Amino acid sequence: MSRVFGDLRQLGYVVRDIEAAMTYWIEVNGVGPFFYIEHIPLASFMYRGRPSMPEMSIALAFSGSAQVELIQQRNDAPSMYKDYLDAGQEGLQHVAYWPGDYEAAMAAAAAQGLEIGQQGDIAGRGGFVYYETRGHHGTCIEFAEYNAYRRYQFSNSR
């Protein structure tokens, strides 16, 4: 458990081919089945303080108490996902925490010196924020609101 942000809830992988990634996770790692959402209904999205609107598909599955998220961006809108792929990377892009007090967690992140890289809201599912990895290169941190939707997801998906 993170002393600052709570329990680690999710491992987020940015991939170029989500169907191939799901097949890999199911056949090689034995993780699945995946809940696949072809078009994420973003209500809002900001990348480095500017509006953007990436089109994304995601797939979600559990491995024990950790959720595995696969993300494929399907357009060229600015995002940290696109940055990751443009840098020649594919794979684990973020770890996520779902704090009970989302605003307090964001204040704690700011106090730690973390800077927001992107944030948004998924219609009907709540907000999320990703922090830049300027202090080190590699996996970034995401917070997602631990609301009724995610509580249901965690209690019924394992």
XYZ file of C-alpha atoms in Angstrom:
158
model
C 0.000 0.000 0.000
C 1.225 3.456 -0.846
C 1.643 5.540 2.293
C 0.402 8.548 0.328
C -2.189 7.363 -2.195
C -3.659 4.113 -0.814
C -3.874 0.694 -2.440
C -2.589 0.163 -5.961
C -5.683 -0.765 -7.975
C -4.735 -0.936 -11.637
C -1.910 -1.595 -14.087
C -2.487 0.351 -17.312
C -0.916 -0.823 -20.572
C -0.891 1.334 -23.703
C -0.932 -0.883 -26.775
C -1.017 -0.495 -30.529
C -3.376 -3.448 -31.115
C -5.864 -4.043 -28.313
C -7.258 -7.255 -29.796
C -3.770 -8.800 -29.989
C -3.032 -7.583 -26.450
C -6.226 -9.189 -25.084
C -5.325 -12.466 -26.814
C -1.834 -12.342 -25.297
C -3.112 -11.661 -21.780
C -5.703 -14.444 -22.018
C -3.550 -17.108 -23.695
C -0.129 -16.412 -22.160
C -0.908 -14.868 -18.763
C -4.269 -16.547 -18.122
C -5.865 -13.172 -17.332
C -9.396 -12.610 -18.572
C -12.032 -12.530 -19.742
C -11.819 -8.862 -20.649
C -14.639 -6.346 -20.577
C -14.099 -4.460 -23.843
C -15.307 -0.909 -24.512
C -14.669 0.047 -28.121
C -15.378 3.780 -27.739
C -14.802 5.441 -24.355
C -17.446 8.165 -23.887
C -15.248 11.063 -22.790
C -17.227 13.996 -21.433
C -14.061 16.115 -21.196
C -10.295 15.785 -21.612
C -7.374 18.133 -21.039
C -3.797 17.435 -22.116
C -1.186 19.641 -20.463
C -3.843 22.254 -19.749
C -5.366 22.321 -23.266
C -8.531 20.661 -24.546
C -8.051 17.477 -26.537
C -10.293 14.549 -27.383
C -8.508 11.240 -27.889
C -10.633 8.397 -29.196
C -9.847 5.285 -27.178
C -10.762 1.670 -26.761
C -10.106 -0.053 -23.445
C -10.258 -3.588 -22.144
C -10.470 -4.406 -18.432
C -9.832 -7.659 -16.558
C -8.755 -8.655 -13.075
C -5.747 -10.619 -11.949
C -6.418 -11.185 -8.267
C -7.163 -7.804 -6.736
C -5.397 -5.815 -9.465
C -7.207 -4.604 -12.538
C -5.392 -4.845 -15.866
C -6.339 -2.085 -18.308
C -5.400 -2.164 -21.977
C -5.704 1.149 -23.867
C -5.515 1.751 -27.598
C -5.786 5.330 -28.813
C -7.475 5.403 -32.216
C -6.736 8.968 -33.365
C -3.872 11.483 -33.274
C -5.280 13.798 -30.586
C -2.647 14.932 -28.074
C -2.449 12.682 -24.993
C 0.048 10.956 -22.761
C -0.941 7.685 -24.481
C 0.108 9.099 -27.858
C 3.324 10.475 -26.325
C 4.128 7.016 -24.968
C 3.659 5.321 -28.339
C 5.446 8.130 -30.223
C 8.457 7.559 -27.953
C 8.600 3.990 -29.259
C 7.155 2.473 -26.118
C 4.340 0.001 -25.659
C 3.359 -1.651 -22.401
C 2.968 -0.566 -18.781
C 2.293 3.178 -18.993
C 0.638 3.855 -15.634
C -0.266 2.531 -12.231
C -3.561 3.709 -10.799
C -4.942 4.464 -7.384
C -8.636 4.970 -6.703
C -8.596 7.207 -3.624
C -11.696 7.503 -1.470
C -11.120 11.254 -1.288
C -10.172 12.208 -4.843
C -9.648 15.915 -4.089
C -7.452 15.174 -1.054
C -5.347 12.778 -3.134
C -4.879 15.458 -5.791
C -3.793 17.898 -3.074
C -1.322 15.298 -1.743
C 0.051 14.774 -5.268
C 0.507 18.531 -5.679
C 2.287 18.634 -2.302
C 4.619 15.887 -3.579
C 5.437 18.109 -6.567
C 3.598 15.991 -9.134
C 2.332 17.847 -12.207
C -0.833 16.986 -14.103
C -0.204 15.743 -17.630
C -3.780 14.936 -18.567
C -7.152 14.692 -16.939
C -10.705 14.124 -17.939
C -14.105 12.741 -17.210
C -15.700 9.605 -18.592
C -19.438 10.150 -18.960
C -21.195 8.297 -16.155
C -17.996 6.858 -14.710
C -16.179 9.777 -13.117
C -12.966 11.697 -13.331
C -9.351 10.694 -13.756
C -6.004 12.463 -13.665
C -2.545 11.370 -14.856
C 0.636 12.869 -13.462
C 3.776 13.574 -15.492
C 6.891 11.500 -14.888
C 9.411 14.321 -15.060
C 11.124 13.267 -11.823
C 11.872 9.878 -13.357
C 11.297 8.369 -16.768
C 8.823 5.547 -16.934
C 5.460 4.619 -15.550
C 3.221 7.497 -14.538
C 0.559 7.694 -11.813
C -3.173 7.890 -12.399
C -5.929 8.657 -9.913
C -9.506 7.751 -10.728
C -12.498 8.691 -8.632
C -13.503 5.778 -6.400
C -17.188 6.332 -6.929
C -20.203 3.987 -7.006
C -19.265 2.731 -10.486
C -15.758 1.660 -9.442
C -16.902 0.272 -6.083
C -19.383 -1.935 -7.965
C -16.707 -2.926 -10.464
C -14.271 -3.934 -7.709
C -16.804 -5.823 -5.637
C -18.269 -7.815 -8.537
C -15.390 -8.404 -10.944
C -12.984 -10.630 -9.034
